[in-house]
Tab-separated table of C-alpha atoms in Angstrom:
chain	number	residue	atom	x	y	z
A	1	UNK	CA	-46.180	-28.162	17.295
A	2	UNK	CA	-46.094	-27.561	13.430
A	3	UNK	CA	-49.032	-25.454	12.340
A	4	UNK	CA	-51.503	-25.708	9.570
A	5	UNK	CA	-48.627	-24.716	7.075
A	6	UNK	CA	-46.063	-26.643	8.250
A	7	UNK	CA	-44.424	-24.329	10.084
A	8	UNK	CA	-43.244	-24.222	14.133
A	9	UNK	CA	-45.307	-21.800	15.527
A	10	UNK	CA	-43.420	-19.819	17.365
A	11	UNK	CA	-44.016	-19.741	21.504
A	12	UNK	CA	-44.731	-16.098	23.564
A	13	UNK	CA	-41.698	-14.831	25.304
A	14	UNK	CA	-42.132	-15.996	29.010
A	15	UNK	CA	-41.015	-12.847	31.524
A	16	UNK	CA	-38.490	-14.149	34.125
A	17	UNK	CA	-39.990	-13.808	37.913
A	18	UNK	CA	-36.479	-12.303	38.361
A	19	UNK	CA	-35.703	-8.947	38.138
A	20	UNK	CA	-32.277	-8.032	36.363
A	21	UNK	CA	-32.545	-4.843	35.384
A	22	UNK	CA	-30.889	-4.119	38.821
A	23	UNK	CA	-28.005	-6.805	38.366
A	24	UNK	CA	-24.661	-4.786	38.406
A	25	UNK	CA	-23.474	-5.797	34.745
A	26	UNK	CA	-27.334	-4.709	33.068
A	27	UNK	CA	-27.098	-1.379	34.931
A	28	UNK	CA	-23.384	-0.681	34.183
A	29	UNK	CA	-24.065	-1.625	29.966
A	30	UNK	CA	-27.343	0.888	30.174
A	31	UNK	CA	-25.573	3.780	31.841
A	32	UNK	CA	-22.692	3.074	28.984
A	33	UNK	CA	-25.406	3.699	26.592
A	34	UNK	CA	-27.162	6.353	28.079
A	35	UNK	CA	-24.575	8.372	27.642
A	36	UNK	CA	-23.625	7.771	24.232
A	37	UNK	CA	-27.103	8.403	23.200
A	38	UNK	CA	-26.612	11.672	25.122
A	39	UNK	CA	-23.398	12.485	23.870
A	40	UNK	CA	-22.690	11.189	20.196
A	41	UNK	CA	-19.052	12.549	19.880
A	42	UNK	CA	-18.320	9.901	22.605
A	43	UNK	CA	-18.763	7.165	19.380
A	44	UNK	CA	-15.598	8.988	17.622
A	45	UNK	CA	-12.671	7.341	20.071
A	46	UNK	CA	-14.080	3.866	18.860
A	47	UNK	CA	-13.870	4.935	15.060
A	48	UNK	CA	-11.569	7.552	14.157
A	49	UNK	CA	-8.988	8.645	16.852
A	50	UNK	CA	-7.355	4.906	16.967
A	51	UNK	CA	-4.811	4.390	13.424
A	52	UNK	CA	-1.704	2.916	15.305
A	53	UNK	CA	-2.653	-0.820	15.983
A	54	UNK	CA	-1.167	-3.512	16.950
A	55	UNK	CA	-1.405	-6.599	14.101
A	56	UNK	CA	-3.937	-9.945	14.890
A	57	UNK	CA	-1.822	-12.914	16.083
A	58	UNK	CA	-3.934	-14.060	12.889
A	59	UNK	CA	-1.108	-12.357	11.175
A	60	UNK	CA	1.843	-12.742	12.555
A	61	UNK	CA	1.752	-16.237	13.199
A	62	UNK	CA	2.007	-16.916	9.343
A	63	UNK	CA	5.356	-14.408	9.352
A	64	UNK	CA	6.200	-12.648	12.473
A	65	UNK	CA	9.650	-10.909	11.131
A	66	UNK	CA	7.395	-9.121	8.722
A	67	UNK	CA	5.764	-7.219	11.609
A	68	UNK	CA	8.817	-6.471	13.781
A	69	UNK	CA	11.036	-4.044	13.916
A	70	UNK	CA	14.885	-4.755	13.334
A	71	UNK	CA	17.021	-1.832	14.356
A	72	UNK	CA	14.617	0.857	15.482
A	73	UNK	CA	11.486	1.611	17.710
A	74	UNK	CA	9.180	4.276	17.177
A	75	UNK	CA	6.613	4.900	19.649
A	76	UNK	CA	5.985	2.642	22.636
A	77	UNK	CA	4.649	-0.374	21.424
A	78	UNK	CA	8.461	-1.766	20.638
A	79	UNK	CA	10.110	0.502	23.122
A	80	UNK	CA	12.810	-1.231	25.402
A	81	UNK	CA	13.423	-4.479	23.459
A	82	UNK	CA	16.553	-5.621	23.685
A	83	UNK	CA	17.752	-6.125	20.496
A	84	UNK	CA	17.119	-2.250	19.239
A	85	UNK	CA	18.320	-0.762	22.764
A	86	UNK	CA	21.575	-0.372	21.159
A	87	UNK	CA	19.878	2.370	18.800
A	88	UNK	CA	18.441	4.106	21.755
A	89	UNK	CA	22.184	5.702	22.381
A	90	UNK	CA	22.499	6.403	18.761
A	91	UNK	CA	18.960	8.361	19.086
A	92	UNK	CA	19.793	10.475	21.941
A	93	UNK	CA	23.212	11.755	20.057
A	94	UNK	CA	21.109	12.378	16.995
A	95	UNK	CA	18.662	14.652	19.367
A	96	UNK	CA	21.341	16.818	20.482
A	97	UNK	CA	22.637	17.208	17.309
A	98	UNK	CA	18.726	17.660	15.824
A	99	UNK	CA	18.689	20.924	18.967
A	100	UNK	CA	22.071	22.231	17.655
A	101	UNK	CA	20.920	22.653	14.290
A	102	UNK	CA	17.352	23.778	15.041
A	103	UNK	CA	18.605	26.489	17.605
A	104	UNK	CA	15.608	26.190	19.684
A	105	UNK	CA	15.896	24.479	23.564
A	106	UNK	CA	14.309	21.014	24.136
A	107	UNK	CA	11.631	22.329	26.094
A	108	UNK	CA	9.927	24.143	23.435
A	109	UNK	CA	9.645	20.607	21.786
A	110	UNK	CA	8.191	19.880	24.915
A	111	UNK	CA	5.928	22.019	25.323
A	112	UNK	CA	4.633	21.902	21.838
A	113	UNK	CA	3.373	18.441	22.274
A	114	UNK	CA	2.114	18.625	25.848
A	115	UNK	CA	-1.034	20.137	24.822
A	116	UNK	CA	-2.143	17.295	22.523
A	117	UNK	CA	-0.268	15.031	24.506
A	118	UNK	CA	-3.741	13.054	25.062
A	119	UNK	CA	-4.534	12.884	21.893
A	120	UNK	CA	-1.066	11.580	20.815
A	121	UNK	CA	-2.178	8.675	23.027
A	122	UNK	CA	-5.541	8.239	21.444
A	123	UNK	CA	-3.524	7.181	18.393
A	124	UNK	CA	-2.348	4.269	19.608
A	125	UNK	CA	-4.897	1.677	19.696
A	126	UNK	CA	-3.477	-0.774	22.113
A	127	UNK	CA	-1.442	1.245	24.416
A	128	UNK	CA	-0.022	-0.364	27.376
A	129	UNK	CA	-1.357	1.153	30.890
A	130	UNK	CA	1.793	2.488	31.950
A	131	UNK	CA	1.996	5.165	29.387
A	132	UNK	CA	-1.585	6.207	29.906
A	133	UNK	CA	-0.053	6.953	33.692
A	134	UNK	CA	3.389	8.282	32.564
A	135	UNK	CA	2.893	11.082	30.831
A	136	UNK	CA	6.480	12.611	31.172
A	137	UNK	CA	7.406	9.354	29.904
A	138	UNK	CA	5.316	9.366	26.977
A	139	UNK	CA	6.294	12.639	25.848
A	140	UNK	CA	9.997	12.448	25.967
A	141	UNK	CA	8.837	9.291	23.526
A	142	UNK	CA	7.653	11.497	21.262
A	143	UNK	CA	10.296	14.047	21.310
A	144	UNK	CA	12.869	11.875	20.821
A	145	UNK	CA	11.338	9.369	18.042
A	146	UNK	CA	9.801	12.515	16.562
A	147	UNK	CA	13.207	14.624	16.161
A	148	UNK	CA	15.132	11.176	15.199
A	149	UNK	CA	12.433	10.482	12.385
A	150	UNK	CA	12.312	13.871	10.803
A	151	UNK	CA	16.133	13.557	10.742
A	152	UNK	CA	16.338	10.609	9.400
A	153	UNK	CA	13.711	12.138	6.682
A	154	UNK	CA	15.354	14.947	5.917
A	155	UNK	CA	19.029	13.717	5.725
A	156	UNK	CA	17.423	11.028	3.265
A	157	UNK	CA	16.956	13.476	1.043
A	158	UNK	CA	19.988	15.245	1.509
A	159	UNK	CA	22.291	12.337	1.376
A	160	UNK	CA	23.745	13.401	4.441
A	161	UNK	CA	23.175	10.622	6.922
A	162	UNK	CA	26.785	10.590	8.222
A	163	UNK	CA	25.604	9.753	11.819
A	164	UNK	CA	24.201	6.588	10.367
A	165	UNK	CA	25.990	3.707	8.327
A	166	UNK	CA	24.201	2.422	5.499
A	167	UNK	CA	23.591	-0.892	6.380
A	168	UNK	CA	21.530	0.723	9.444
A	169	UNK	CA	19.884	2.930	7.399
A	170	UNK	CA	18.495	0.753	5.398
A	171	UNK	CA	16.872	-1.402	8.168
A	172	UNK	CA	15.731	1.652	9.883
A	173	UNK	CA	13.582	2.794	6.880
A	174	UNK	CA	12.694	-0.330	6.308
A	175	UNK	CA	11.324	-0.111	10.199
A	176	UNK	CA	9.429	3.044	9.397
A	177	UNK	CA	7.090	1.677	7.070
A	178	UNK	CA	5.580	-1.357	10.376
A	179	UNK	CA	2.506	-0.250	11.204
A	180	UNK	CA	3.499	-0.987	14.864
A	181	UNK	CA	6.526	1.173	14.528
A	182	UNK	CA	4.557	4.448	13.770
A	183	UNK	CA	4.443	7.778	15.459
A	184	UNK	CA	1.364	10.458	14.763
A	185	UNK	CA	1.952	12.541	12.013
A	186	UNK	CA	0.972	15.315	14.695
A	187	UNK	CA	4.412	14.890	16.238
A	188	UNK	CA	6.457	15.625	12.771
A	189	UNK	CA	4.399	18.485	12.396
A	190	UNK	CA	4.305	19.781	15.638
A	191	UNK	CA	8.062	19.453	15.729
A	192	UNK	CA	8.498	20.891	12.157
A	193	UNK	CA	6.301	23.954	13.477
A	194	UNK	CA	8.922	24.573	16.323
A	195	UNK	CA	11.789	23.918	14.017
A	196	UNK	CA	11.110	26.169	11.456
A	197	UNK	CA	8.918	28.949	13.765
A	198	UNK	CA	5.956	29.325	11.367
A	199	UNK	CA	2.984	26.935	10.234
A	200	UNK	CA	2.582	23.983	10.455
A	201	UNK	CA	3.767	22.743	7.183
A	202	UNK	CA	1.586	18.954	5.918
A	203	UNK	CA	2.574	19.223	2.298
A	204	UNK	CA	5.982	19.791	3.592
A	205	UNK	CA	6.253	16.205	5.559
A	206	UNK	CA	4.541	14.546	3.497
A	207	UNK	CA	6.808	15.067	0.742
A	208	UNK	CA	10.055	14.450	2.877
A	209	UNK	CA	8.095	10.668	3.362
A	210	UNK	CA	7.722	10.609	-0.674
A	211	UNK	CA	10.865	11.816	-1.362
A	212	UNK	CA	12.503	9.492	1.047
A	213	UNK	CA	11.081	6.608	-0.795
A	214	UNK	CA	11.378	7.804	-4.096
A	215	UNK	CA	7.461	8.582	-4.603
A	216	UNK	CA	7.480	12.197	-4.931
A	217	UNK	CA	6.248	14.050	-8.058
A	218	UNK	CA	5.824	18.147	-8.865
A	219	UNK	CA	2.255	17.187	-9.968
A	220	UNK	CA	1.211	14.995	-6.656
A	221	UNK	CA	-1.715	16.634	-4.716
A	222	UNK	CA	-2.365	17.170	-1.313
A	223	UNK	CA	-3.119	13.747	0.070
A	224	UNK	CA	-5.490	14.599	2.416
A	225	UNK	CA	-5.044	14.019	6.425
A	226	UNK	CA	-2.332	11.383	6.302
A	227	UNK	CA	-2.284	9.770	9.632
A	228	UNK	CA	1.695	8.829	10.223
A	229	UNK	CA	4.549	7.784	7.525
A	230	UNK	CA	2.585	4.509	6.713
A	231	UNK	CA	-0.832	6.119	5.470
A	232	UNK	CA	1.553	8.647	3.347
A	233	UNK	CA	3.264	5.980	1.810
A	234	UNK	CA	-0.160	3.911	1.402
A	235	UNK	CA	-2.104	6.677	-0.232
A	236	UNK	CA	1.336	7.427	-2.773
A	237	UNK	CA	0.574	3.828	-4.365
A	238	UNK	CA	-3.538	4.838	-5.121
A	239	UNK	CA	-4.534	8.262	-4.160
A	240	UNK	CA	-7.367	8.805	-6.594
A	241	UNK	CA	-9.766	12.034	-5.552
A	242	UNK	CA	-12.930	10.623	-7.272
A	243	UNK	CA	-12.929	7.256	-5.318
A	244	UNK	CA	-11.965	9.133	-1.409
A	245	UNK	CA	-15.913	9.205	-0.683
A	246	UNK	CA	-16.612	5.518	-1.226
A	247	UNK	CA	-17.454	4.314	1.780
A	248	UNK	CA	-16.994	0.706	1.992
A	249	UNK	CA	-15.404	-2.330	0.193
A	250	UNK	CA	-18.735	-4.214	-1.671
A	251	UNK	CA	-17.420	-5.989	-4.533
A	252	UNK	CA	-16.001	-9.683	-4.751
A	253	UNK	CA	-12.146	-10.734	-6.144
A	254	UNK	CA	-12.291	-11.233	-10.002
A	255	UNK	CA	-9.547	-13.257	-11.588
A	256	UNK	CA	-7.805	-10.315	-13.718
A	257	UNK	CA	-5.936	-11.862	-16.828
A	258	UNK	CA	-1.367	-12.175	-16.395
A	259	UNK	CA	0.582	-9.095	-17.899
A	260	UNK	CA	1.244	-11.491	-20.897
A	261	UNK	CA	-2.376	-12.463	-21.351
A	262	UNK	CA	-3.372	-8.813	-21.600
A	263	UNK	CA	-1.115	-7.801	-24.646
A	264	UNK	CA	-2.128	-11.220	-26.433
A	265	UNK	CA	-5.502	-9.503	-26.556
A	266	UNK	CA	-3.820	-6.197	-27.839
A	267	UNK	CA	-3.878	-4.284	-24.505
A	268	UNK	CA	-0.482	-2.329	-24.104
A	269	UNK	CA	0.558	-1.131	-20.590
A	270	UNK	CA	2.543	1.796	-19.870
A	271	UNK	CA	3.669	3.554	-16.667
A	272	UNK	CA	1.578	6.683	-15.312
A	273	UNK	CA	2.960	9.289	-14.899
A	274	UNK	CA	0.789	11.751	-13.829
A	275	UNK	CA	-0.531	11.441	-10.178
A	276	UNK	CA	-3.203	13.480	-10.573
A	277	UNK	CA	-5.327	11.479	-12.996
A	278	UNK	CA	-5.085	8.761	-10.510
A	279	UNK	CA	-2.562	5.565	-10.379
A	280	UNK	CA	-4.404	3.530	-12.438
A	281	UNK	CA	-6.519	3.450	-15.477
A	282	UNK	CA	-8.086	1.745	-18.788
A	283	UNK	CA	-8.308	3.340	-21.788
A	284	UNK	CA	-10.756	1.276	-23.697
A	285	UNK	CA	-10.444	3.846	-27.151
A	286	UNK	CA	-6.716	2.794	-27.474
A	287	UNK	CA	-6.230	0.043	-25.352
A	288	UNK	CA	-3.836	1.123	-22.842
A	289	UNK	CA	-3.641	-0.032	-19.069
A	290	UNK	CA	-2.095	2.235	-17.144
A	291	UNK	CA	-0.110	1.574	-13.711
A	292	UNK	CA	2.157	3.636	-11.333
A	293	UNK	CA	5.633	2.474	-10.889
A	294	UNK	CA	6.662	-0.201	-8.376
A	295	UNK	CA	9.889	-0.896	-6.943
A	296	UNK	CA	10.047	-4.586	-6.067
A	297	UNK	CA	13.444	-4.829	-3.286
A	298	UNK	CA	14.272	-7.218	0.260
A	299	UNK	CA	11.658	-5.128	1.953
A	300	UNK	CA	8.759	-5.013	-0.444
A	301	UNK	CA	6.936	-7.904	1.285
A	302	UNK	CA	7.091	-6.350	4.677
A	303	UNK	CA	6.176	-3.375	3.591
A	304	UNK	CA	2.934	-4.815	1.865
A	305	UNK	CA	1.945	-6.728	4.446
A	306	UNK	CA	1.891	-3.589	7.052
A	307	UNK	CA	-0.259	-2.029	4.422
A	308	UNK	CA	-2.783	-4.857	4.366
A	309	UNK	CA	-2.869	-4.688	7.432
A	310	UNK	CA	-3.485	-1.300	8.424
A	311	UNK	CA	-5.821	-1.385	5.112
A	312	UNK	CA	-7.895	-3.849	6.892
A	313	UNK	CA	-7.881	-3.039	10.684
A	314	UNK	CA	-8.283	1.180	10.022
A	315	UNK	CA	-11.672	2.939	8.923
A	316	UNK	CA	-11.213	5.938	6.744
A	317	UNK	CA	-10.857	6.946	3.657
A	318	UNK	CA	-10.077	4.478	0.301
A	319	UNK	CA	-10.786	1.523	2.231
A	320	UNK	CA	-9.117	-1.712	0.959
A	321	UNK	CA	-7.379	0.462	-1.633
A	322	UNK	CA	-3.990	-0.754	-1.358
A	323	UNK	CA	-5.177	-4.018	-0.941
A	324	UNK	CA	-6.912	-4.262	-3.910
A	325	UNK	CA	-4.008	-2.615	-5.497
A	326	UNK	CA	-1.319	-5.593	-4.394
A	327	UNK	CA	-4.043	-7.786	-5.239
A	328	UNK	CA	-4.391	-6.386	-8.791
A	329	UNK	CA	-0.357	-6.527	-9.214
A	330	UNK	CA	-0.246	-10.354	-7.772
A	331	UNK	CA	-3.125	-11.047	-10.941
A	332	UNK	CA	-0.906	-9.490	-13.377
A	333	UNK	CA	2.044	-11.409	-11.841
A	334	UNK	CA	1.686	-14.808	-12.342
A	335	UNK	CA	5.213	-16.481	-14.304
A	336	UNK	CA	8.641	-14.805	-15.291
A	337	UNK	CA	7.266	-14.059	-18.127
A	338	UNK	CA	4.922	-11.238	-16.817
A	339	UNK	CA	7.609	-9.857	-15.124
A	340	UNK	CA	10.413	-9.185	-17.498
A	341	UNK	CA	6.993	-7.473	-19.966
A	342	UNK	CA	6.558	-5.384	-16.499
A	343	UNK	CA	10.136	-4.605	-16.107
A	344	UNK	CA	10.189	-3.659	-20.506
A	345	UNK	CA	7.026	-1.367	-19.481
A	346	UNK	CA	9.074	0.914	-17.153
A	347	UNK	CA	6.174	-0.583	-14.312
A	348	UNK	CA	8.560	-2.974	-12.412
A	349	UNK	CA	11.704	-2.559	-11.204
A	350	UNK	CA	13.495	-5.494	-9.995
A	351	UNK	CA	15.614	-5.220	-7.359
A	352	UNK	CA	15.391	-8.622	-5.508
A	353	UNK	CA	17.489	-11.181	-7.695
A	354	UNK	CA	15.493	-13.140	-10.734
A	355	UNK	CA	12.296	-12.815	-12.497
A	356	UNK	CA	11.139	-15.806	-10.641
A	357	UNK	CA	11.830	-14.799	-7.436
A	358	UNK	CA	9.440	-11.696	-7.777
A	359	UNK	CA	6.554	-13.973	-8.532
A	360	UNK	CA	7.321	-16.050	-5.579
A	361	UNK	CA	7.172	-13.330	-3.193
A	362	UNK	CA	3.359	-12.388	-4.679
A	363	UNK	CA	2.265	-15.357	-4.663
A	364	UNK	CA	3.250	-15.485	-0.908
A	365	UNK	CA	1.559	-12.629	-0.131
A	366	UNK	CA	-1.672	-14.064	-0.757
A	367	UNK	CA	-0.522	-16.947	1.676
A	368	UNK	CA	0.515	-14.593	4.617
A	369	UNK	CA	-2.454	-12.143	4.284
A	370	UNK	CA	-5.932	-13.830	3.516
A	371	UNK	CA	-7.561	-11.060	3.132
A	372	UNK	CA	-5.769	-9.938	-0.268
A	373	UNK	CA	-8.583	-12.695	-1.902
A	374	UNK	CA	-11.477	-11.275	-0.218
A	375	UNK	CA	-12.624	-8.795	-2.031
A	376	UNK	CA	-11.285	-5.511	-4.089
A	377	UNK	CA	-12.345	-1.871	-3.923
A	378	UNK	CA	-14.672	0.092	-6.607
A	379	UNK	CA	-11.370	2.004	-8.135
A	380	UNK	CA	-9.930	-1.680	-9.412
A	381	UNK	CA	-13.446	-3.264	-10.120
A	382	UNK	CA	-14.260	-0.270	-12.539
A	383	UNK	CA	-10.691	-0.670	-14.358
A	384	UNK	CA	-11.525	-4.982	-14.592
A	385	UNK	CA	-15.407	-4.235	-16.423
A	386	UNK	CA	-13.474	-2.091	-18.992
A	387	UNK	CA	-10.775	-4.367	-19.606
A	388	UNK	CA	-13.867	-7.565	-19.720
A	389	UNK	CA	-15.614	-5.287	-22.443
A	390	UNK	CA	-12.677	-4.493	-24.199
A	391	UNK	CA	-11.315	-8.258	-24.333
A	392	UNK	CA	-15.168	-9.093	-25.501
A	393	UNK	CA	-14.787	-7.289	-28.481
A	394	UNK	CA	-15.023	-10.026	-31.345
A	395	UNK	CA	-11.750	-9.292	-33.394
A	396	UNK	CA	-9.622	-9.344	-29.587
A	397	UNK	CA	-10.613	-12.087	-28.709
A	398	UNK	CA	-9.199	-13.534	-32.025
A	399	UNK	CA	-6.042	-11.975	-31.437
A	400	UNK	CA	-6.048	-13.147	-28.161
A	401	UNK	CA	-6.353	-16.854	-29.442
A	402	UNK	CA	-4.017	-16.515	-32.160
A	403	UNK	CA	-1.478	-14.715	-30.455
A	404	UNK	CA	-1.767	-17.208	-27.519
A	405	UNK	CA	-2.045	-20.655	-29.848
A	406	UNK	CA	1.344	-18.811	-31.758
A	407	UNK	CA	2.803	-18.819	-28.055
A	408	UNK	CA	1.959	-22.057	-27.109
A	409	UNK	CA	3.197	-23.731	-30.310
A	410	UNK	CA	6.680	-22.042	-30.362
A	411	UNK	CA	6.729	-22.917	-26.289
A	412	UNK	CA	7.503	-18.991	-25.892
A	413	UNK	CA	11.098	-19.546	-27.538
A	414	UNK	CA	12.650	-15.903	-28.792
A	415	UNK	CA	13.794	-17.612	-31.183
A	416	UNK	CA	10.317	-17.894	-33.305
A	417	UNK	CA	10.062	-14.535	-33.548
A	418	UNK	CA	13.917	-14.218	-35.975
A	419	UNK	CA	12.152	-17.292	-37.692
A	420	UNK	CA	9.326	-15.388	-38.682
A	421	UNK	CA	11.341	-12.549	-39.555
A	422	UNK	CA	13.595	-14.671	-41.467
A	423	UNK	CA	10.315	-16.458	-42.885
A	424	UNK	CA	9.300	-12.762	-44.355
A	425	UNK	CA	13.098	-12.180	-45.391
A	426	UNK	CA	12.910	-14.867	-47.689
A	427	UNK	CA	9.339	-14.584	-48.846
A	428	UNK	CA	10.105	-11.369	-50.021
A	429	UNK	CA	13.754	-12.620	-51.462
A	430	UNK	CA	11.426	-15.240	-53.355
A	431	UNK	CA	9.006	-12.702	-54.780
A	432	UNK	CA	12.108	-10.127	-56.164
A	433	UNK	CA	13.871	-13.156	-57.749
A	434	UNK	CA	10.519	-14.566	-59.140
A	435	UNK	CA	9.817	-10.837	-60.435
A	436	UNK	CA	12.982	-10.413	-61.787
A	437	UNK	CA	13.181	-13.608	-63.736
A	438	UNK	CA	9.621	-12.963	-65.605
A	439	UNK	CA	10.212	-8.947	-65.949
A	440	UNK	CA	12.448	-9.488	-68.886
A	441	UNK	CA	9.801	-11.863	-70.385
A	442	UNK	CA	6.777	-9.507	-70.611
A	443	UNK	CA	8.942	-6.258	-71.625
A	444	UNK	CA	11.735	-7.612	-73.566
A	445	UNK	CA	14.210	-5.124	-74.681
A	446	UNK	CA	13.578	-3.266	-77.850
């Protein structure tokens, strides 16, 4: 019944005549919590160990060939399909030739991993049963993806992958960057540590992974604890130190202005160059975005959406970073236009056919991963309310118009621009002749 102020009033919790705190599924949920409330490390295998995972049908039914592998497994969860079996062979021969050059016998390898074997396993979020009970199984995994990786890493840089034709190459790298298809960074470095008898060396791997893919710099820090090749590559495209402690993605997509839109309000972009002031800035005193160097090729989209991906199934440091990053590029991307400004800018290197093309393939990202419109992390938000001041700014956003109107009205022909100048030419031809002619007039000769 409603009472006096119109509200339900709300009825006393009746107790049940039946007991169930002895049913079998109350008991087994209270002695689960029991002991996590006795032992609170127990709460770190549901937060932290997991950072292999397997990607949400969600995902993959919008573009499953994104998410598989096409020449190479690492780790178990592709291991044995039939289609890569063929590189299986080709692994074991690179393996013995990985032991010839390292001089040190298999089992050391072996033996290496065997005491973290467990936690190798934790990694993997969604591993099968079988591996959990076939530990001999699992580890000669590891050995051989792990010695097959690092050579494919450091021949790479070398330019010494005779063992490997280039065609395969490429699809194998291309394979390293699933987040399906990763192995532990432990196993590099425990294999490294055999390899070269000393330390274990993290700076070392991790730039053999930017190397490989053309990310490294002498000024790139220490990236923290990078998880496998993926979370390398990842935190290459937006390692900033001053945004690692943020927590947690709060802020809501903006609608950032095109590439072309930007310098109509007389914002220049230029390529960063130094990692460590962070991959991407606004410099509201002169007016210059700043953005790290992207390499747009056949494999770009894959690669992108394994980063979503793992940006929004993994809980660690720079949450949603990449995401918002890809989301930031896809703003600035919006018609050819943009791109060949990008490309001029030494940001954007084309290497998939036509301008347009390139713009298609971010605008299907946002199609094939919903969660690029979601929302986008502090480090992007920060560098959109400088830009939104700075376009504010009374006399930009008359240039902004101008420019823009001048654009529209000359339908963005190249040709306007050698009118103008020819415009000037002549203006100035004009004045000199009409100077000329009236010189004489007012200072005759004597």
């Amino acid at each position: 019944m409603p009472g006096a102020g119109g509200v339900d009033e709300v009825e006393p919790v009746q107790q049940s005549s039946i007991n169930w705190a002895n049913e079998e599924w109350v008991v087994e949920i209270r002695n689960e919590l029991d002991q996590l409330l006795r032992d609170s490390t127990a709460l770190e295998p549901y937060s932290k160990k997991g950072s292999i995972y397997k990607v949400p049908d969600l995902l993959k039914n919008l573009n499953c060939k994104a998410y598989e592998p096409q020449m190479a497994s690492f780790g178990p969860y592709h291991y044995g399909k039939e289609h890569l079996m063929p590189m299986e062979k080709r692994k074991h021969t690179i393996l013995l030739d990985f032991l010839r050059e390292s001089g040190k016998p298999l089992e050391s390898y072996v033996n290496a991993l065997a005491p973290v074997v467990q936690d190798l396993k934790d990694s993997y979020d969604a591993l099968d049963p079988r591996w959990h009970a076939d530990t001999s199984g699992f580890l000669k995994l590891m050995v051989q993806d792990g010695c097959f990786m690092l050579h494919i890493l450091d021949r790479w840089i070398l330019y010494e992958l005779y063992l490997l034709g280039s065609l395969e190459t490429a699809s194998i790298r291309r394979d390293m960057l699933l987040l399906e298809n990763q192995l532990p960074m432990l196993v590099l470095l425990k294999i490294d540590q055999v390899r070269n008898g000393g330390e274990p060396r993290e700076k070392f791997i991790q730039d053999l992974v930017l190397g490989s893919w053309d990310l490294w710099s002498h000024e790139h820090p220490l990236m923290g604890k990078c998880l496998h090749v993926l979370d390398v590559y990842r935190k290459a495209l937006i390692w900033d130190e001053k945004y690692v402690s943020i927590a947690a993605l709060s802020v809501k997509t903006f609608q950032l202005w095109s590439a072309i839109e930007l310098t109509e309000a007389g914002i220049r972009l230029k390529r960063s160059f130094s990692e460590q002031k962070g991959r991407i800035a606004f410099n509201a005193n002169d007016g210059v975005l700043t953005l790290p160097r992207l390499e747009v090729d056949h494999v770009t989209e894959s690669t992108f959406l394994n980063l979503i991906a793992f940006d929004g199934l993994h809980v660690g440091d720079l949450p949603g970073e990449v995401t918002s990053f890809i989301y930031f590029m896809r703003q600035l991307i919006k018609s050819p236009r943009d791109v060949r400004l990008l490309i001029s800018s030494g940001i954007l290197k084309n290497g998939i056919g036509s301008d347009e093309a390139v713009v298609q393939l971010f605008d299907s990202l946002s199609k094939e991963a919903p969660m690029l419109n979601q929302c986008t992390s502090k480090m992007y938000h920060d560098v959109y309310i400088r830009i939104l001041l700075y376009r504010r700014k009374p006399q930009n956003r008359l240039r902004a118009y101008l420019v823009h109107a001048y654009h529209e009205s000359t339908n963005w022909s190249p040709l306007a621009y050698w009118s103008i100048l020819a415009a000037i030419l002549l203006f100035i031809l004009s004045f000199l002749q009409t100077w000329y002619t009236l010189y004489p007039y007012y200072h005759p000769r004597k």
